[in-house]
CSV table of C-alpha atoms and ligand atoms in Angstrom, one decimal:
chain,number,residue,atom,x,y,z
A,169,UNK,CA,47.2,46.2,129.1
A,170,UNK,CA,46.5,44.7,132.5
A,171,UNK,CA,48.7,46.4,135.2
A,172,UNK,CA,51.4,44.3,136.9
A,173,UNK,CA,50.8,44.7,140.6
A,174,UNK,CA,54.0,43.2,141.7
A,175,UNK,CA,56.7,40.6,140.9
A,176,UNK,CA,57.8,38.5,143.9
A,177,UNK,CA,60.9,36.5,144.5
A,178,UNK,CA,60.3,32.9,145.8
A,179,UNK,CA,60.4,32.7,149.6
A,180,UNK,CA,62.9,30.2,151.2
A,181,UNK,CA,62.2,26.5,150.7
A,182,UNK,CA,61.1,24.1,153.4
A,183,UNK,CA,60.5,20.3,153.3
A,184,UNK,CA,57.0,18.9,153.3
A,185,UNK,CA,57.6,15.5,155.0
A,186,UNK,CA,60.9,14.3,153.6
A,187,UNK,CA,59.7,14.2,149.9
A,188,UNK,CA,58.9,17.7,148.8
A,189,UNK,CA,61.3,20.6,149.0
A,190,UNK,CA,58.9,23.5,148.3
A,191,UNK,CA,58.8,27.2,148.1
A,192,UNK,CA,55.5,28.6,149.2
A,193,UNK,CA,55.0,31.1,146.3
A,194,UNK,CA,51.9,32.5,147.9
A,195,UNK,CA,49.6,31.7,150.8
A,196,UNK,CA,46.3,32.7,152.2
A,197,UNK,CA,48.1,32.8,155.6
A,198,UNK,CA,50.2,35.7,154.4
A,199,UNK,CA,49.4,39.4,154.4
A,200,UNK,CA,49.8,40.0,150.7
A,201,UNK,CA,49.6,38.1,147.5
A,202,UNK,CA,45.9,37.2,147.9
A,203,UNK,CA,44.9,35.5,144.6
A,204,UNK,CA,41.5,34.1,145.4
A,205,UNK,CA,40.1,31.6,144.5
A,206,UNK,CA,43.6,30.2,144.9
A,207,UNK,CA,44.8,29.9,148.4
A,208,UNK,CA,48.3,28.6,148.3
A,209,UNK,CA,50.9,27.4,145.9
A,210,UNK,CA,53.8,25.2,147.0
A,211,UNK,CA,56.3,24.8,144.2
A,212,UNK,CA,59.0,22.1,144.3
A,213,UNK,CA,61.6,23.3,141.8
A,214,UNK,CA,63.5,20.6,139.9
A,215,UNK,CA,65.9,18.6,142.1
A,216,UNK,CA,67.6,15.3,141.8
A,217,UNK,CA,66.8,12.4,144.1
A,218,UNK,CA,69.2,9.5,144.4
A,219,UNK,CA,67.7,6.0,144.0
A,220,UNK,CA,66.1,5.0,147.3
A,221,UNK,CA,65.4,1.4,148.4
A,222,UNK,CA,64.1,2.4,151.8
A,223,UNK,CA,60.6,3.6,152.5
A,224,UNK,CA,59.6,6.1,149.8
A,225,UNK,CA,59.9,9.8,150.7
A,226,UNK,CA,56.8,11.9,151.2
A,227,UNK,CA,54.3,12.8,153.8
A,228,UNK,CA,52.1,10.4,155.7
A,229,UNK,CA,48.4,10.5,156.5
A,230,UNK,CA,47.0,14.0,157.1
A,231,UNK,CA,43.6,15.6,156.7
A,232,UNK,CA,42.1,18.4,154.6
A,233,UNK,CA,38.7,20.1,154.6
A,234,UNK,CA,37.0,22.9,152.8
A,235,UNK,CA,39.4,23.1,149.8
A,236,UNK,CA,40.6,21.3,146.7
A,237,UNK,CA,44.3,20.4,146.3
A,238,UNK,CA,45.7,20.2,142.8
A,239,UNK,CA,49.0,18.4,142.3
A,240,UNK,CA,50.8,18.8,139.0
A,241,UNK,CA,53.7,16.4,138.4
A,242,UNK,CA,56.2,18.0,136.0
A,243,UNK,CA,58.9,15.4,136.6
A,244,UNK,CA,58.9,12.4,138.8
A,245,UNK,CA,55.9,10.6,140.3
A,246,UNK,CA,53.7,11.0,143.3
A,247,UNK,CA,51.7,8.0,144.8
A,248,UNK,CA,48.5,8.9,146.6
A,249,UNK,CA,46.0,7.1,148.8
A,250,UNK,CA,43.0,8.6,150.5
A,251,UNK,CA,40.2,7.8,153.0
A,252,UNK,CA,37.5,7.8,150.2
A,253,UNK,CA,39.2,4.7,148.8
A,254,UNK,CA,41.0,6.5,146.1
A,255,UNK,CA,44.6,6.0,145.2
A,256,UNK,CA,47.0,5.9,142.3
A,257,UNK,CA,50.1,7.4,140.8
A,258,UNK,CA,50.4,10.9,139.5
A,259,UNK,CA,52.9,10.4,136.7
A,260,UNK,CA,54.9,13.0,134.8
A,261,UNK,CA,52.5,15.4,133.1
A,262,UNK,CA,49.5,14.1,135.1
A,263,UNK,CA,47.4,16.2,137.4
A,264,UNK,CA,45.4,15.2,140.4
A,265,UNK,CA,42.5,17.4,141.3
A,266,UNK,CA,41.4,16.3,144.8
A,267,UNK,CA,38.3,17.7,146.4
A,268,UNK,CA,38.7,17.5,150.2
A,269,UNK,CA,35.3,19.1,150.7
A,270,UNK,CA,33.7,17.6,153.8
A,271,UNK,CA,36.9,16.0,154.9
A,272,UNK,CA,39.6,13.6,153.6
A,273,UNK,CA,42.7,11.9,155.0
A,274,UNK,CA,45.4,11.2,152.5
A,275,UNK,CA,49.1,10.4,152.1
A,276,UNK,CA,51.5,11.6,149.4
A,277,UNK,CA,54.7,9.8,148.6
A,278,UNK,CA,57.2,9.4,145.8
A,279,UNK,CA,56.0,6.4,143.8
A,280,UNK,CA,57.8,3.1,144.4
A,281,UNK,CA,59.1,3.1,140.9
A,282,UNK,CA,60.4,6.7,141.1
A,283,UNK,CA,61.9,6.0,144.5
A,284,UNK,CA,63.8,3.0,143.2
A,285,UNK,CA,65.0,4.7,140.0
A,286,UNK,CA,65.6,8.2,141.4
A,287,UNK,CA,66.0,11.2,139.1
A,288,UNK,CA,64.6,14.6,138.5
A,289,UNK,CA,61.6,15.7,140.5
A,290,UNK,CA,59.5,18.8,139.9
A,291,UNK,CA,56.0,19.4,141.2
A,292,UNK,CA,53.4,22.1,142.1
A,293,UNK,CA,50.7,21.8,144.6
A,294,UNK,CA,47.9,24.4,144.4
A,295,UNK,CA,45.1,24.8,146.9
A,296,UNK,CA,41.8,26.1,145.5
A,297,UNK,CA,39.2,27.5,147.9
A,298,UNK,CA,35.7,26.2,147.9
A,299,UNK,CA,32.8,28.6,148.2
A,300,UNK,CA,30.7,28.3,151.4
A,301,UNK,CA,27.9,26.3,149.8
A,302,UNK,CA,30.4,23.6,148.6
A,303,UNK,CA,32.8,23.4,151.5
A,304,UNK,CA,31.1,20.3,152.8
A,305,UNK,CA,30.6,18.6,149.4
A,306,UNK,CA,31.6,14.9,149.5
A,307,UNK,CA,35.3,14.2,149.1
A,308,UNK,CA,36.7,12.8,145.9
A,309,UNK,CA,39.3,13.3,143.3
A,310,UNK,CA,39.8,13.5,139.6
A,311,UNK,CA,42.8,11.8,138.1
A,312,UNK,CA,43.7,13.9,135.0
A,313,UNK,CA,46.0,11.9,132.8
A,314,UNK,CA,48.5,13.9,130.7
A,315,UNK,CA,46.9,12.5,127.5
A,316,UNK,CA,43.5,14.0,128.4
A,317,UNK,CA,44.8,17.5,128.7
A,318,UNK,CA,44.4,19.6,125.5
A,319,UNK,CA,47.5,21.4,124.3
A,320,UNK,CA,47.0,24.2,121.8
A,321,UNK,CA,50.2,25.0,119.9
A,322,UNK,CA,51.1,27.8,117.5
A,323,UNK,CA,54.3,29.3,116.2
A,324,UNK,CA,54.9,31.1,119.4
A,325,UNK,CA,54.4,28.3,121.9
A,326,UNK,CA,51.7,26.2,123.5
A,327,UNK,CA,49.0,26.3,126.2
A,328,UNK,CA,48.1,23.2,128.1
A,329,UNK,CA,44.6,23.7,129.5
A,330,UNK,CA,44.3,21.8,132.8
A,331,UNK,CA,41.3,23.7,133.9
A,332,UNK,CA,39.1,26.5,132.5
A,333,UNK,CA,38.6,27.7,129.0
A,334,UNK,CA,41.3,28.9,126.6
A,335,UNK,CA,39.8,31.9,124.8
A,336,UNK,CA,42.7,32.7,122.6
A,337,UNK,CA,42.9,32.2,118.9
A,338,UNK,CA,41.7,28.6,119.2
A,339,UNK,CA,38.7,29.7,121.3
A,340,UNK,CA,36.7,27.2,123.2
A,341,UNK,CA,39.3,24.6,124.3
A,342,UNK,CA,38.1,23.3,127.7
A,343,UNK,CA,40.3,21.9,130.3
A,344,UNK,CA,39.3,18.5,131.7
A,345,UNK,CA,39.1,19.5,135.4
A,346,UNK,CA,35.6,19.9,136.9
A,347,UNK,CA,35.7,23.0,139.1
A,348,UNK,CA,33.2,24.6,141.5
A,349,UNK,CA,34.0,28.1,140.5
A,350,UNK,CA,35.2,29.8,137.3
A,351,UNK,CA,39.0,29.5,137.0
A,352,UNK,CA,41.9,28.8,134.7
A,353,UNK,CA,44.9,26.6,135.3
A,354,UNK,CA,47.2,26.6,132.3
A,355,UNK,CA,50.7,25.5,131.5
A,356,UNK,CA,52.1,28.0,129.1
A,357,UNK,CA,55.3,27.5,127.1
A,358,UNK,CA,56.7,30.4,125.2
A,359,UNK,CA,59.3,29.6,122.5
A,360,UNK,CA,62.7,31.2,122.6
A,361,UNK,CA,62.4,34.7,121.2
A,362,UNK,CA,58.6,34.6,120.8
A,363,UNK,CA,55.8,36.5,122.5
A,364,UNK,CA,52.4,35.2,123.5
A,365,UNK,CA,49.5,37.5,124.3
A,366,UNK,CA,46.5,36.5,126.5
A,367,UNK,CA,43.4,38.2,127.5
A,368,UNK,CA,41.7,36.9,130.7
A,369,UNK,CA,38.3,38.0,131.9
A,370,UNK,CA,38.2,41.3,133.8
A,371,UNK,CA,36.5,39.5,136.7
A,372,UNK,CA,39.5,37.2,137.3
A,373,UNK,CA,42.4,37.6,139.6
A,374,UNK,CA,45.5,36.7,137.6
A,375,UNK,CA,49.0,35.5,138.5
A,376,UNK,CA,51.9,33.9,136.6
A,377,UNK,CA,54.5,31.5,138.0
A,378,UNK,CA,57.7,31.5,136.0
A,379,UNK,CA,58.9,27.9,136.3
A,380,UNK,CA,61.7,28.1,133.8
A,381,UNK,CA,63.4,30.7,131.7
A,382,UNK,CA,63.3,34.5,131.5
A,383,UNK,CA,60.5,36.7,130.3
A,384,UNK,CA,59.5,40.3,129.8
A,385,UNK,CA,56.0,41.0,130.8
A,386,UNK,CA,53.9,43.7,129.1
A,387,UNK,CA,57.0,45.0,127.4
A,388,UNK,CA,58.3,46.5,130.6
A,389,UNK,CA,59.1,44.2,133.6
A,390,UNK,CA,61.4,41.2,133.7
A,391,UNK,CA,60.6,38.0,135.5
A,392,UNK,CA,62.6,34.8,135.8
A,393,UNK,CA,62.7,31.4,137.4
A,394,UNK,CA,60.6,30.9,140.5
A,395,UNK,CA,59.2,34.4,140.5
A,396,UNK,CA,55.5,35.1,140.8
A,397,UNK,CA,53.9,38.0,138.9
A,398,UNK,CA,50.6,39.2,140.2
A,399,UNK,CA,48.3,41.4,138.1
A,400,UNK,CA,45.6,43.9,139.0
A,401,UNK,CA,42.0,42.7,138.5
A,402,UNK,CA,41.1,44.8,135.5
A,403,UNK,CA,40.5,44.5,131.8
A,404,UNK,CA,43.4,44.3,129.3
A,405,UNK,CA,45.8,41.8,127.7
A,406,UNK,CA,49.0,40.6,129.0
A,407,UNK,CA,52.1,40.1,126.9
A,408,UNK,CA,54.7,37.4,127.7
A,409,UNK,CA,57.9,37.7,125.7
A,410,UNK,CA,60.6,35.1,126.1
A,411,UNK,CA,64.0,36.9,126.5
A,412,UNK,CA,66.0,33.8,127.3
A,413,UNK,CA,67.5,31.2,125.0
A,414,UNK,CA,65.2,28.3,125.9
A,415,UNK,CA,61.5,27.8,126.2
A,416,UNK,CA,59.9,29.8,129.1
A,417,UNK,CA,57.6,27.5,131.1
A,418,UNK,CA,54.9,29.4,133.0
A,419,UNK,CA,52.0,28.3,135.2
A,420,UNK,CA,49.0,30.7,134.6
A,421,UNK,CA,46.4,31.0,137.3
A,422,UNK,CA,43.3,33.1,137.0
A,423,UNK,CA,39.8,33.0,138.5
A,424,UNK,CA,36.8,34.8,139.9
A,425,UNK,CA,37.6,35.6,143.5
A,426,UNK,CA,35.5,34.0,146.3
A,427,UNK,CA,34.5,37.0,148.3
A,428,UNK,CA,33.9,35.3,151.6
A,429,UNK,CA,35.8,35.3,155.0
A,430,UNK,CA,38.5,32.7,155.4
A,431,UNK,CA,39.2,30.9,158.7
A,432,UNK,CA,42.2,28.7,158.3
A,433,UNK,CA,44.2,26.3,160.5
A,434,UNK,CA,46.8,24.2,158.6
A,435,UNK,CA,44.9,21.9,156.2
A,436,UNK,CA,41.5,23.1,157.3
A,437,UNK,CA,40.1,26.2,155.5
A,438,UNK,CA,36.5,27.3,156.4
A,439,UNK,CA,34.6,30.5,156.7
A,440,UNK,CA,34.3,31.0,160.4
A,441,UNK,CA,36.2,30.2,163.6
A,442,UNK,CA,33.3,28.0,164.8
A,443,UNK,CA,33.4,25.9,161.6
A,444,UNK,CA,37.2,25.5,162.1
A,445,UNK,CA,36.8,24.3,165.7
A,446,UNK,CA,34.1,21.9,164.5
A,447,UNK,CA,36.3,20.7,161.6
A,448,UNK,CA,39.2,19.9,163.9
A,449,UNK,CA,36.9,18.1,166.4
A,450,UNK,CA,35.2,16.1,163.6
A,451,UNK,CA,38.6,15.1,162.3
A,452,UNK,CA,39.7,13.9,165.8
A,453,UNK,CA,36.4,12.0,166.0
A,454,UNK,CA,37.4,10.1,162.8
A,455,UNK,CA,34.6,11.6,160.7
A,456,UNK,CA,37.0,12.1,157.7
A,457,UNK,CA,37.6,8.3,157.5
A,458,UNK,CA,41.0,6.7,157.6
A,459,UNK,CA,43.6,5.0,155.6
A,460,UNK,CA,43.7,1.2,155.9
B,455,MN,MN1,47.8,16.9,151.5
């Protein structure tokens, strides 16, 4: 089996704007938990929002460069607008895969409809690094509707393949997201009392986020809601046994690491300090465009 490196508790939450109460489950700015090609994961655990007739909650115009941001709406809705002219609503079950690349300015708010109605909100935002040769690729985004994401189901649970290739018993199921490097982003649901077994490529880093429920990993270690399990990069299967009374909902992330230096400042992630200074300057010069 693949060795469990460590299981981490979620750090304290903070607000992103006034719309997203997130726990930064891992970050490229930290000393540990490096899970390249993934840089960061902000997880907004379920919370209830009251109906709001005032301006929608969220975060106003801000830039990104050198990365992709992936927003998974598990409950509630996020409205998005960006300087490339893109915009829309990420509804429950949908995923937005945004390539900041050479620079984008965008805003992220609760949708008008969700704001007015209120209710349960749960979301994850993942930052995926871009390799040097693609850091300045043109900006854009993929709206991945829930109905375009394949779900593979068996008696033990299901796998929703957002990105990558599910190589389990129904080998060859491809996720709809176009990615620049080899990676997997899957929503795994393990039925109560069941066990699912996965084998990811030896070349991939691998981490699991337990969103809901309680599990036993590799027959030895327990993990529960909002914990992050990081595995060694090595061959071997992983076993996820649901030890709780309800389905265990898990976000599985794996990918080939991008073995390049990282120079990061807030929403800009480049390879060198010089590129970072240039990136901030070009943002200030308006080269990422603007929101009308
Ligand atoms: Mn953003």
